[in-house]
Tab-separated table of C-alpha atoms in Angstrom:
chain	number	residue	atom	x	y	z
A	205	MET	CA	-86.904	32.323	-178.185
A	206	ASP	CA	-85.099	28.992	-177.688
A	207	PHE	CA	-82.299	29.858	-175.303
A	208	LYS	CA	-81.226	26.221	-175.078
A	209	GLU	CA	-80.233	26.313	-178.731
A	210	GLU	CA	-78.376	29.586	-178.193
A	211	ALA	CA	-76.572	28.160	-175.165
A	212	LEU	CA	-75.173	25.297	-177.183
A	213	LYS	CA	-73.513	27.801	-179.534
A	214	VAL	CA	-71.274	29.071	-176.691
A	215	LYS	CA	-70.628	25.680	-175.107
A	216	GLU	CA	-66.924	25.382	-175.921
A	217	ASP	CA	-66.116	28.948	-174.893
A	218	LEU	CA	-68.002	28.562	-171.627
A	219	ILE	CA	-66.243	25.320	-170.728
A	220	ALA	CA	-62.873	26.891	-171.479
A	221	ASP	CA	-63.631	29.867	-169.218
A	222	ILE	CA	-64.816	27.588	-166.414
A	223	GLN	CA	-61.604	25.597	-166.639
A	224	THR	CA	-59.494	28.755	-166.569
A	225	LEU	CA	-61.305	30.097	-163.500
A	226	CYS	CA	-61.480	26.777	-161.625
A	227	ARG	CA	-57.738	26.195	-162.016
A	228	ILE	CA	-57.151	29.129	-159.663
A	229	PRO	CA	-57.024	27.859	-156.018
A	230	SER	CA	-59.091	30.695	-154.599
A	231	VAL	CA	-59.210	29.488	-150.993
A	232	LEU	CA	-59.192	32.103	-148.219
A	233	ASP	CA	-55.524	32.770	-147.361
A	234	PRO	CA	-54.946	35.329	-144.594
A	235	ALA	CA	-51.176	34.846	-144.945
A	236	THR	CA	-51.208	36.602	-148.335
A	237	ALA	CA	-53.928	39.127	-147.516
A	238	LYS	CA	-53.109	42.796	-148.000
A	239	GLU	CA	-54.691	45.981	-149.301
A	240	GLY	CA	-56.432	45.215	-152.576
A	241	GLN	CA	-56.524	41.473	-151.869
A	242	PRO	CA	-58.201	41.162	-148.460
A	243	PHE	CA	-58.806	37.428	-148.807
A	244	GLY	CA	-55.417	36.401	-150.145
A	245	GLN	CA	-53.649	35.880	-153.437
A	246	GLY	CA	-55.836	33.100	-154.841
A	247	CYS	CA	-59.053	35.064	-154.399
A	248	ARG	CA	-57.395	38.121	-155.949
A	249	GLU	CA	-56.370	36.083	-158.986
A	250	ALA	CA	-59.901	34.715	-159.401
A	251	LEU	CA	-61.338	38.226	-159.195
A	252	ASP	CA	-58.863	39.467	-161.801
A	253	CYS	CA	-59.760	36.529	-164.040
A	254	MET	CA	-63.479	37.262	-163.919
A	255	LEU	CA	-62.948	40.971	-164.534
A	256	ALA	CA	-60.726	40.075	-167.499
A	257	PHE	CA	-63.537	38.002	-169.023
A	258	GLY	CA	-65.794	41.051	-168.877
A	259	ARG	CA	-63.197	43.342	-170.456
A	260	ARG	CA	-62.477	40.782	-173.167
A	261	ASP	CA	-66.150	40.724	-174.105
A	262	GLY	CA	-66.440	44.505	-174.235
A	263	PHE	CA	-68.399	45.182	-171.050
A	264	GLU	CA	-67.872	47.730	-168.287
A	265	VAL	CA	-66.290	46.201	-165.194
A	266	LYS	CA	-65.561	47.424	-161.677
A	267	ASP	CA	-63.233	46.178	-158.934
A	268	VAL	CA	-64.482	47.152	-155.472
A	269	ASP	CA	-61.276	47.161	-153.414
A	270	GLY	CA	-60.528	43.500	-154.038
A	271	TYR	CA	-63.561	42.412	-152.022
A	272	ALA	CA	-65.815	41.944	-155.031
A	273	GLY	CA	-66.425	43.178	-158.534
A	274	HIS	CA	-69.085	43.408	-161.182
A	275	ILE	CA	-69.675	43.294	-164.924
A	276	ASP	CA	-72.440	45.469	-166.409
A	277	ILE	CA	-74.298	44.124	-169.430
A	278	GLY	CA	-76.882	46.190	-171.281
A	279	GLU	CA	-78.409	49.581	-170.566
A	280	GLY	CA	-80.993	50.964	-168.194
A	281	ASP	CA	-81.402	52.875	-164.962
A	282	GLU	CA	-82.799	49.859	-163.133
A	283	VAL	CA	-80.527	46.886	-162.477
A	284	ILE	CA	-81.219	43.157	-162.260
A	285	GLY	CA	-78.419	41.438	-160.401
A	286	VAL	CA	-76.758	38.049	-160.300
A	287	LEU	CA	-74.621	37.397	-157.211
A	288	GLY	CA	-72.002	34.647	-157.535
A	289	HIS	CA	-68.883	33.834	-155.565
A	290	LEU	CA	-65.346	33.067	-156.699
A	291	ASP	CA	-63.895	31.689	-153.440
A	292	VAL	CA	-63.955	27.964	-152.729
A	293	VAL	CA	-63.703	25.749	-149.665
A	294	PRO	CA	-60.393	24.038	-148.832
A	295	VAL	CA	-59.569	20.672	-150.357
A	296	ASN	CA	-58.060	17.424	-149.177
A	297	ALA	CA	-56.359	16.128	-152.317
A	298	GLU	CA	-56.630	12.530	-151.135
A	299	GLY	CA	-59.633	10.763	-152.579
A	300	TRP	CA	-60.005	12.903	-155.700
A	301	ILE	CA	-60.193	11.124	-159.053
A	302	TYR	CA	-58.395	14.073	-160.674
A	303	PRO	CA	-56.401	16.879	-159.035
A	304	PRO	CA	-58.958	19.202	-157.412
A	305	PHE	CA	-57.743	22.305	-159.237
A	306	SER	CA	-57.238	20.676	-162.645
A	307	CYS	CA	-60.873	21.107	-163.740
A	308	THR	CA	-60.603	17.983	-165.840
A	309	LEU	CA	-63.259	17.304	-168.496
A	310	LYS	CA	-64.017	13.593	-168.784
A	311	ASP	CA	-67.106	11.892	-170.221
A	312	ASN	CA	-68.976	15.201	-170.408
A	313	ILE	CA	-68.335	15.965	-166.732
A	314	LEU	CA	-66.094	18.680	-165.293
A	315	TYR	CA	-64.243	17.547	-162.159
A	316	GLY	CA	-62.803	20.132	-159.791
A	317	ARG	CA	-63.279	22.388	-156.803
A	318	GLY	CA	-65.523	25.298	-157.723
A	319	THR	CA	-67.106	23.699	-160.778
A	320	SER	CA	-70.507	23.681	-159.076
A	321	ASP	CA	-69.816	25.923	-156.079
A	322	ASP	CA	-69.837	28.506	-157.453
A	323	LYS	CA	-67.577	29.371	-160.380
A	324	GLY	CA	-69.375	27.243	-162.958
A	325	PRO	CA	-72.860	28.593	-162.141
A	326	THR	CA	-71.560	32.181	-161.950
A	327	LEU	CA	-70.138	31.862	-165.446
A	328	ALA	CA	-73.331	30.152	-166.641
A	329	ALA	CA	-75.293	33.226	-165.546
A	330	TYR	CA	-72.698	35.526	-167.136
A	331	TYR	CA	-72.975	33.687	-170.449
A	332	ALA	CA	-76.777	33.793	-170.194
A	333	ALA	CA	-76.639	37.586	-169.873
A	334	LYS	CA	-74.099	37.743	-172.697
A	335	ILE	CA	-76.447	35.759	-174.977
A	336	ILE	CA	-79.238	38.283	-174.367
A	337	HIS	CA	-76.816	41.105	-175.194
A	338	ASP	CA	-75.314	39.482	-178.281
A	339	LEU	CA	-78.755	38.687	-179.722
A	340	LYS	CA	-79.626	42.395	-179.314
A	341	LEU	CA	-82.914	41.495	-177.640
A	342	PRO	CA	-84.966	44.515	-176.486
A	343	THR	CA	-84.397	45.241	-172.791
A	344	LYS	CA	-85.263	48.065	-170.395
A	345	LYS	CA	-82.951	47.175	-167.527
A	346	LYS	CA	-79.260	46.504	-167.032
A	347	ILE	CA	-77.891	43.117	-165.911
A	348	ARG	CA	-75.129	43.320	-163.346
A	349	ILE	CA	-73.083	40.187	-162.661
A	350	ILE	CA	-71.690	40.690	-159.142
A	351	PHE	CA	-69.009	38.367	-157.794
A	352	GLY	CA	-67.449	38.235	-154.360
A	353	CYS	CA	-64.487	36.467	-152.800
A	354	ASP	CA	-65.576	35.536	-149.258
A	355	GLU	CA	-68.901	33.712	-149.432
A	356	GLU	CA	-67.516	30.588	-147.767
A	357	SER	CA	-66.116	32.501	-144.777
A	358	GLY	CA	-68.755	35.008	-143.798
A	359	SER	CA	-69.570	37.044	-146.935
A	360	ARG	CA	-67.553	40.060	-145.813
A	361	CYS	CA	-67.156	40.736	-149.522
A	362	MET	CA	-70.848	41.541	-150.013
A	363	LYS	CA	-71.029	43.637	-146.855
A	364	HIS	CA	-68.200	45.769	-148.242
A	365	TYR	CA	-69.539	45.767	-151.798
A	366	PHE	CA	-72.993	47.014	-150.830
A	367	SER	CA	-71.477	49.667	-148.595
A	368	LYS	CA	-70.081	51.149	-151.814
A	369	GLU	CA	-72.602	50.110	-154.482
A	370	PRO	CA	-76.428	50.272	-154.701
A	371	TYR	CA	-78.658	47.221	-154.419
A	372	PRO	CA	-80.133	45.859	-157.649
A	373	GLN	CA	-83.923	46.018	-157.935
A	374	TRP	CA	-84.108	42.219	-157.955
A	375	ALA	CA	-81.407	39.570	-157.981
A	376	PHE	CA	-80.696	35.876	-157.744
A	377	THR	CA	-77.660	33.902	-156.714
A	378	PRO	CA	-76.806	30.681	-158.606
A	379	ASP	CA	-75.497	29.035	-155.442
A	380	ALA	CA	-78.058	26.428	-154.401
A	381	GLY	CA	-80.555	24.260	-156.247
A	382	PHE	CA	-83.456	24.416	-158.643
A	383	PRO	CA	-86.318	25.117	-158.877
A	384	VAL	CA	-85.953	28.221	-156.611
A	385	CYS	CA	-85.489	28.931	-152.898
A	386	TYR	CA	-87.653	31.628	-151.311
A	387	GLY	CA	-86.404	31.244	-147.728
A	388	GLU	CA	-83.130	30.618	-145.914
A	389	LYS	CA	-82.803	29.670	-142.269
A	390	SER	CA	-80.930	31.804	-139.776
A	391	GLY	CA	-77.284	30.751	-139.548
A	392	CYS	CA	-76.218	30.632	-135.910
A	393	GLY	CA	-72.771	29.896	-134.523
A	394	TYR	CA	-71.603	28.860	-131.067
A	395	THR	CA	-68.032	28.675	-129.798
A	396	ILE	CA	-67.746	26.660	-126.590
A	397	SER	CA	-64.464	26.809	-124.700
A	398	GLY	CA	-62.935	25.973	-121.359
A	399	ASP	CA	-60.408	23.949	-119.402
A	400	CYS	CA	-60.466	20.297	-118.415
A	401	PRO	CA	-57.913	17.730	-117.185
A	402	GLU	CA	-56.049	15.663	-119.755
A	403	GLU	CA	-56.867	12.272	-118.166
A	404	GLY	CA	-55.330	10.200	-120.936
A	405	LEU	CA	-56.485	12.356	-123.879
A	406	LEU	CA	-53.615	14.566	-124.994
A	407	SER	CA	-55.214	16.166	-128.048
A	408	PHE	CA	-58.345	16.052	-130.184
A	409	LYS	CA	-58.415	18.127	-133.370
A	410	ALA	CA	-60.597	18.329	-136.461
A	411	GLY	CA	-62.271	20.726	-138.841
A	412	GLN	CA	-61.152	23.614	-141.028
A	413	ARG	CA	-64.466	25.391	-141.577
A	414	VAL	CA	-67.431	25.286	-139.222
A	415	ASN	CA	-69.829	25.172	-142.187
A	416	ILE	CA	-68.461	21.805	-143.332
A	417	VAL	CA	-69.126	18.414	-141.753
A	418	PRO	CA	-65.529	17.376	-140.925
A	419	GLU	CA	-64.258	14.372	-142.823
A	420	THR	CA	-61.179	13.649	-140.694
A	421	ALA	CA	-60.525	13.848	-136.946
A	422	GLU	CA	-57.397	13.010	-134.956
A	423	ALA	CA	-56.804	12.305	-131.289
A	424	ILE	CA	-53.665	11.414	-129.345
A	425	VAL	CA	-54.165	9.192	-126.327
A	426	VAL	CA	-51.861	7.622	-123.753
A	427	GLY	CA	-51.322	3.909	-124.289
A	428	GLU	CA	-50.072	1.221	-126.632
A	429	LEU	CA	-51.320	0.087	-130.016
A	430	SER	CA	-52.562	-3.179	-128.569
A	431	ASP	CA	-54.877	-1.255	-126.233
A	432	PHE	CA	-56.931	0.022	-129.144
A	433	SER	CA	-56.329	-2.037	-132.294
A	434	ASP	CA	-59.097	-4.619	-131.878
A	435	SER	CA	-61.749	-2.219	-130.601
A	436	PHE	CA	-60.996	0.417	-133.260
A	437	GLU	CA	-61.189	-2.114	-136.073
A	438	ALA	CA	-64.524	-3.365	-134.759
A	439	PHE	CA	-65.807	0.212	-134.435
A	440	LYS	CA	-64.863	1.040	-138.030
A	441	GLN	CA	-66.622	-2.032	-139.340
A	442	LYS	CA	-69.751	-1.408	-137.285
A	443	TYR	CA	-70.210	2.237	-138.280
A	444	GLY	CA	-68.792	2.252	-141.809
A	445	VAL	CA	-65.985	4.724	-141.152
A	446	GLY	CA	-62.269	4.608	-141.937
A	447	GLY	CA	-59.160	5.420	-140.009
A	448	SER	CA	-55.797	4.320	-138.677
A	449	LEU	CA	-53.698	3.959	-135.543
A	450	GLU	CA	-50.085	4.992	-135.058
A	451	GLU	CA	-48.013	4.382	-131.905
A	452	LYS	CA	-45.039	6.486	-130.808
A	453	HIS	CA	-43.352	6.834	-127.399
A	454	GLY	CA	-46.233	5.494	-125.356
A	455	GLN	CA	-48.837	7.490	-127.246
A	456	VAL	CA	-51.301	6.435	-129.929
A	457	ARG	CA	-52.550	8.737	-132.674
A	458	ILE	CA	-56.082	7.783	-133.682
A	459	THR	CA	-57.271	9.071	-137.066
A	460	LEU	CA	-60.908	8.609	-138.034
A	461	ILE	CA	-62.247	9.266	-141.518
A	462	GLY	CA	-65.943	9.961	-142.023
A	463	LYS	CA	-67.665	11.759	-144.874
A	464	SER	CA	-67.810	15.479	-145.572
A	465	ALA	CA	-70.978	17.403	-146.383
A	466	HIS	CA	-72.320	20.921	-146.108
A	467	ALA	CA	-73.298	21.954	-142.584
A	468	SER	CA	-76.831	22.756	-143.737
A	469	THR	CA	-77.321	19.088	-144.716
A	470	PRO	CA	-75.368	17.222	-142.020
A	471	ASP	CA	-77.364	14.015	-142.463
A	472	LEU	CA	-75.590	13.572	-145.820
A	473	GLY	CA	-72.218	13.272	-144.072
A	474	LYS	CA	-70.544	11.289	-141.342
A	475	ASN	CA	-69.112	13.692	-138.795
A	476	ALA	CA	-65.600	12.516	-137.935
A	477	ILE	CA	-65.582	14.522	-134.685
A	478	VAL	CA	-68.742	12.858	-133.419
A	479	TYR	CA	-67.701	9.357	-134.453
A	480	LEU	CA	-64.239	9.714	-132.944
A	481	ALA	CA	-65.727	11.081	-129.721
A	482	GLN	CA	-68.070	8.095	-129.619
A	483	TYR	CA	-65.144	5.695	-129.988
A	484	LEU	CA	-63.041	7.532	-127.403
A	485	ASN	CA	-65.940	7.447	-124.979
A	486	GLU	CA	-65.943	3.670	-125.266
A	487	VAL	CA	-62.228	3.218	-124.494
A	488	ILE	CA	-61.293	6.135	-122.212
A	489	ASP	CA	-63.114	8.441	-119.816
A	490	HIS	CA	-62.626	12.092	-120.679
A	491	PRO	CA	-64.926	15.155	-120.362
A	492	VAL	CA	-64.408	16.331	-123.962
A	493	SER	CA	-65.292	13.080	-125.702
A	494	ARG	CA	-68.061	12.437	-123.173
A	495	PHE	CA	-69.656	15.843	-123.849
A	496	ILE	CA	-69.652	15.396	-127.624
A	497	ASP	CA	-70.900	11.830	-127.423
A	498	ASP	CA	-73.647	12.698	-124.932
A	499	TYR	CA	-75.040	15.606	-126.934
A	500	PHE	CA	-74.336	14.851	-130.602
A	501	ARG	CA	-74.244	11.084	-131.211
A	502	ASP	CA	-76.739	10.145	-133.948
A	503	ASP	CA	-78.249	13.616	-133.714
A	504	ASN	CA	-77.842	16.448	-136.209
A	505	HIS	CA	-81.000	18.235	-135.049
A	506	ALA	CA	-80.386	19.330	-131.419
A	507	ARG	CA	-82.697	16.745	-129.873
A	508	ARG	CA	-80.107	15.726	-127.268
A	509	LEU	CA	-79.408	19.376	-126.486
A	510	GLY	CA	-83.107	19.869	-125.895
A	511	PHE	CA	-84.214	22.424	-128.494
A	512	TYR	CA	-85.270	20.393	-131.545
A	513	PHE	CA	-87.653	22.380	-133.751
A	514	ASN	CA	-89.435	21.711	-137.025
A	515	GLY	CA	-91.130	24.818	-138.420
A	516	ALA	CA	-92.207	26.479	-141.630
A	517	MET	CA	-88.644	26.254	-142.974
A	518	GLY	CA	-88.131	22.659	-141.844
A	519	GLU	CA	-85.933	21.185	-139.110
A	520	ILE	CA	-83.163	22.870	-137.188
A	521	THR	CA	-79.730	21.378	-137.994
A	522	CYS	CA	-76.607	21.311	-135.855
A	523	ASN	CA	-73.060	20.573	-137.042
A	524	VAL	CA	-70.029	20.118	-134.797
A	525	GLY	CA	-67.671	21.724	-137.277
A	526	ILE	CA	-64.408	22.297	-135.390
A	527	ILE	CA	-62.724	20.947	-132.283
A	528	ASP	CA	-59.352	22.033	-130.945
A	529	TYR	CA	-58.339	20.348	-127.695
A	530	GLU	CA	-54.769	20.380	-126.424
A	531	GLN	CA	-52.936	20.926	-123.135
A	532	GLY	CA	-56.134	20.862	-121.123
A	533	HIS	CA	-58.021	23.532	-123.094
A	534	VAL	CA	-60.883	22.869	-125.493
A	535	ARG	CA	-62.631	24.938	-128.163
A	536	ILE	CA	-65.684	23.513	-129.938
A	537	GLN	CA	-67.510	25.332	-132.744
A	538	LEU	CA	-71.091	24.596	-133.740
A	539	ASP	CA	-72.941	25.628	-136.900
A	540	LEU	CA	-76.722	25.708	-136.512
A	541	ARG	CA	-79.319	26.461	-139.199
A	542	CYS	CA	-82.487	27.665	-137.469
A	543	PRO	CA	-86.029	28.174	-138.788
A	544	HIS	CA	-87.138	31.775	-138.414
A	545	ASP	CA	-90.110	30.850	-136.193
A	546	MET	CA	-88.238	28.901	-133.493
A	547	ASN	CA	-87.551	30.167	-129.964
A	548	PHE	CA	-83.940	31.364	-129.899
A	549	ASP	CA	-84.038	31.954	-126.130
A	550	ASP	CA	-84.703	28.240	-125.614
A	551	MET	CA	-81.629	27.404	-127.699
A	552	GLN	CA	-79.441	29.680	-125.612
A	553	CYS	CA	-80.726	28.292	-122.312
A	554	CYS	CA	-80.205	24.682	-123.396
A	555	ILE	CA	-76.613	25.222	-124.526
A	556	VAL	CA	-75.703	27.108	-121.341
A	557	LYS	CA	-77.259	24.289	-119.307
A	558	ALA	CA	-75.269	21.637	-121.221
A	559	ILE	CA	-71.860	23.260	-120.639
A	560	LYS	CA	-72.437	24.476	-117.077
A	561	PRO	CA	-71.282	21.243	-115.337
A	562	MET	CA	-67.841	21.585	-117.000
A	563	GLY	CA	-67.531	25.255	-116.193
A	564	TRP	CA	-67.164	26.062	-119.880
A	565	THR	CA	-68.276	29.291	-121.518
A	566	GLU	CA	-69.875	30.144	-124.848
A	567	GLU	CA	-69.928	32.927	-127.385
A	568	HIS	CA	-72.551	33.027	-130.084
A	569	HIS	CA	-74.048	34.934	-132.956
A	570	ILE	CA	-77.504	34.695	-134.497
A	571	GLY	CA	-77.573	35.500	-138.176
A	572	PRO	CA	-80.389	36.879	-140.310
A	573	TYR	CA	-82.930	34.797	-142.128
A	574	LEU	CA	-84.365	35.362	-145.593
A	575	PHE	CA	-88.008	35.152	-146.622
A	576	VAL	CA	-89.470	36.277	-149.954
A	577	ASP	CA	-93.168	35.876	-150.728
A	578	PRO	CA	-93.392	32.648	-152.766
A	579	GLU	CA	-96.143	34.278	-154.861
A	580	SER	CA	-94.002	37.317	-155.721
A	581	GLU	CA	-93.118	38.298	-159.279
A	582	LEU	CA	-89.474	37.350	-158.689
A	583	ILE	CA	-90.245	33.810	-157.512
A	584	THR	CA	-92.881	33.101	-160.151
A	585	THR	CA	-90.650	34.410	-162.977
A	586	LEU	CA	-87.708	32.261	-161.922
A	587	HIS	CA	-89.858	29.188	-161.353
A	588	GLN	CA	-91.548	29.532	-164.745
A	589	ALA	CA	-88.146	29.727	-166.459
A	590	TYR	CA	-87.123	26.500	-164.730
A	591	VAL	CA	-90.359	24.729	-165.713
A	592	LYS	CA	-90.132	25.879	-169.348
A	593	TYR	CA	-86.820	24.158	-169.998
A	594	THR	CA	-87.111	21.143	-167.670
A	595	HIS	CA	-90.847	20.404	-168.079
A	596	ASP	CA	-90.741	19.665	-164.347
A	597	ASP	CA	-93.864	21.226	-162.858
A	598	GLN	CA	-93.778	18.965	-159.785
A	599	ALA	CA	-90.782	20.600	-158.082
A	600	LYS	CA	-92.092	23.599	-156.159
A	601	PRO	CA	-90.254	26.575	-154.597
A	602	VAL	CA	-88.572	25.590	-151.332
A	603	THR	CA	-86.778	26.876	-148.252
A	604	MET	CA	-83.361	25.654	-147.111
A	605	GLY	CA	-80.774	25.686	-144.348
A	606	GLY	CA	-77.915	26.874	-146.499
A	607	GLY	CA	-77.003	30.526	-146.388
A	608	THR	CA	-76.198	32.396	-149.586
A	609	TYR	CA	-75.500	35.899	-150.821
A	610	ALA	CA	-79.283	36.343	-151.011
A	611	LYS	CA	-79.201	37.392	-147.363
A	612	SER	CA	-76.963	40.328	-148.239
A	613	MET	CA	-79.929	42.068	-149.873
A	614	PRO	CA	-83.178	43.223	-148.188
A	615	ASN	CA	-85.448	40.300	-149.176
A	616	THR	CA	-85.061	41.110	-152.878
A	617	CYS	CA	-82.667	38.292	-153.810
A	618	VAL	CA	-83.130	34.514	-153.781
A	619	ALA	CA	-81.086	31.408	-154.535
A	620	PHE	CA	-81.849	29.966	-157.972
A	621	GLY	CA	-79.985	26.847	-159.099
A	622	MET	CA	-77.772	25.563	-160.392
A	623	GLU	CA	-77.951	22.063	-158.888
A	624	PHE	CA	-80.839	20.059	-160.339
A	625	PRO	CA	-83.190	17.939	-158.218
A	626	GLY	CA	-81.902	14.405	-157.737
A	627	SER	CA	-78.538	15.211	-159.323
A	628	PRO	CA	-76.053	16.081	-156.551
A	629	ASN	CA	-72.668	17.534	-157.501
A	630	ALA	CA	-70.598	16.698	-154.384
A	631	ILE	CA	-70.442	20.340	-153.297
A	632	HIS	CA	-67.949	20.797	-150.417
A	633	GLU	CA	-66.909	17.157	-150.911
A	634	ASN	CA	-64.198	15.303	-152.762
A	635	ASN	CA	-64.788	14.963	-156.515
A	636	GLU	CA	-67.022	17.982	-156.928
A	637	ILE	CA	-68.461	17.862	-160.443
A	638	LEU	CA	-70.466	19.785	-163.004
A	639	ARG	CA	-72.295	17.834	-165.682
A	640	VAL	CA	-71.982	19.643	-168.993
A	641	ASP	CA	-75.535	18.826	-170.086
A	642	GLU	CA	-76.848	20.411	-166.887
A	643	LEU	CA	-74.505	23.370	-167.350
A	644	MET	CA	-76.018	24.122	-170.740
A	645	LEU	CA	-79.543	23.647	-169.432
A	646	GLY	CA	-78.689	26.051	-166.616
A	647	VAL	CA	-77.540	28.682	-169.116
A	648	ALA	CA	-80.861	28.407	-170.970
A	649	ILE	CA	-82.883	28.707	-167.743
A	650	TYR	CA	-80.863	31.718	-166.588
A	651	ALA	CA	-81.197	33.421	-169.968
A	652	GLU	CA	-84.961	32.886	-169.917
A	653	ALA	CA	-85.273	34.241	-166.387
A	654	LEU	CA	-83.020	37.241	-166.946
A	655	TYR	CA	-84.729	38.178	-170.182
A	656	HIS	CA	-88.150	38.222	-168.526
A	657	LEU	CA	-86.775	40.331	-165.667
A	658	VAL	CA	-85.140	42.940	-167.924
A	659	LYS	CA	-87.409	43.173	-170.951
């Protein structure tokens, strides 16, 4: 069966559905949250849209209290699942070639938030399952396309969904990269807070989500424009960052612009908090900027904090995702991705030691990790589907720092695509894209994998 040929037959319909879904700004919005739409109006609209696609195509659908939903395709007592998410990270409209929620198609590329993370891949998997159904291929198991609305903010959707619905036998989530990921690091979070004197720094704020390398940071300091203009310009040139200065009533607002990235791959970004703290530490003396500069400058792997580790899943990563300092009180949030075989007690001791001189306190959580035998039937089936349609037998199954819905199941779900090796799609960044050729290839790979899992 040539699923690539079958995928091309549904190309126009698939693109149209992706555009419809991606034009919904499904960002977490507590202000519009209520019963039946726990994550706000945009997420509710995206959920309704996906359910409507299933009804339109004649499948059974279910809404699980507005947290998540599913579409059932085919028959069978056993279920093979696909777990995708309909929520997206916030956007900064500046710097986008096209409006972020326009889902513009240009030169065979779809531009827009959610095209690659994760609305486009979720629909690619849905269309793959639909192809199997429409071709009336013999199957013994049901395919269930499950979609949640809170993956970017803690996956409360899947916790609720699986409290009401059974786990599939096996599943994958199209929310990472090919060829296939058999392990995910533990996601750990620290919130550091405390008081400190202002001493010339009136505020320091940045970050919307701790799982994103912040692109922009702002500080307000006491002084005049002339006190900072030359040094800030030199700093920007030296480190390849942007920014501006604005003076008002004896105060200067310093805005620094770095580069956003996902917290699991912080080396791909330029953390605006860390760079601004480094600059502030050069021109003023303040405990907040000094702490960040001392422990995070040029270091996304906890070396300065004292608990660097490189294990079976790779290196630990550390992202300073949020800072909120004003009126002498600071709150700093860290996102760490930790290999399962590191010493978590060492991490705790090192962070407590670092904040003790300031009298600050910390709260933390240590999340689960995922590990599926790389020789298992699930991994080999998915990997073989990838190799069949890409002819790439050099890319082997991997582990990663990113956390996905796979962790919501008991080591029976893995991340599988849809980003291809060497072809980044600016996920969590400005100008997120989905290349149509790769979209269609993804549909073929998913159809191949699903068919082998259900037949």
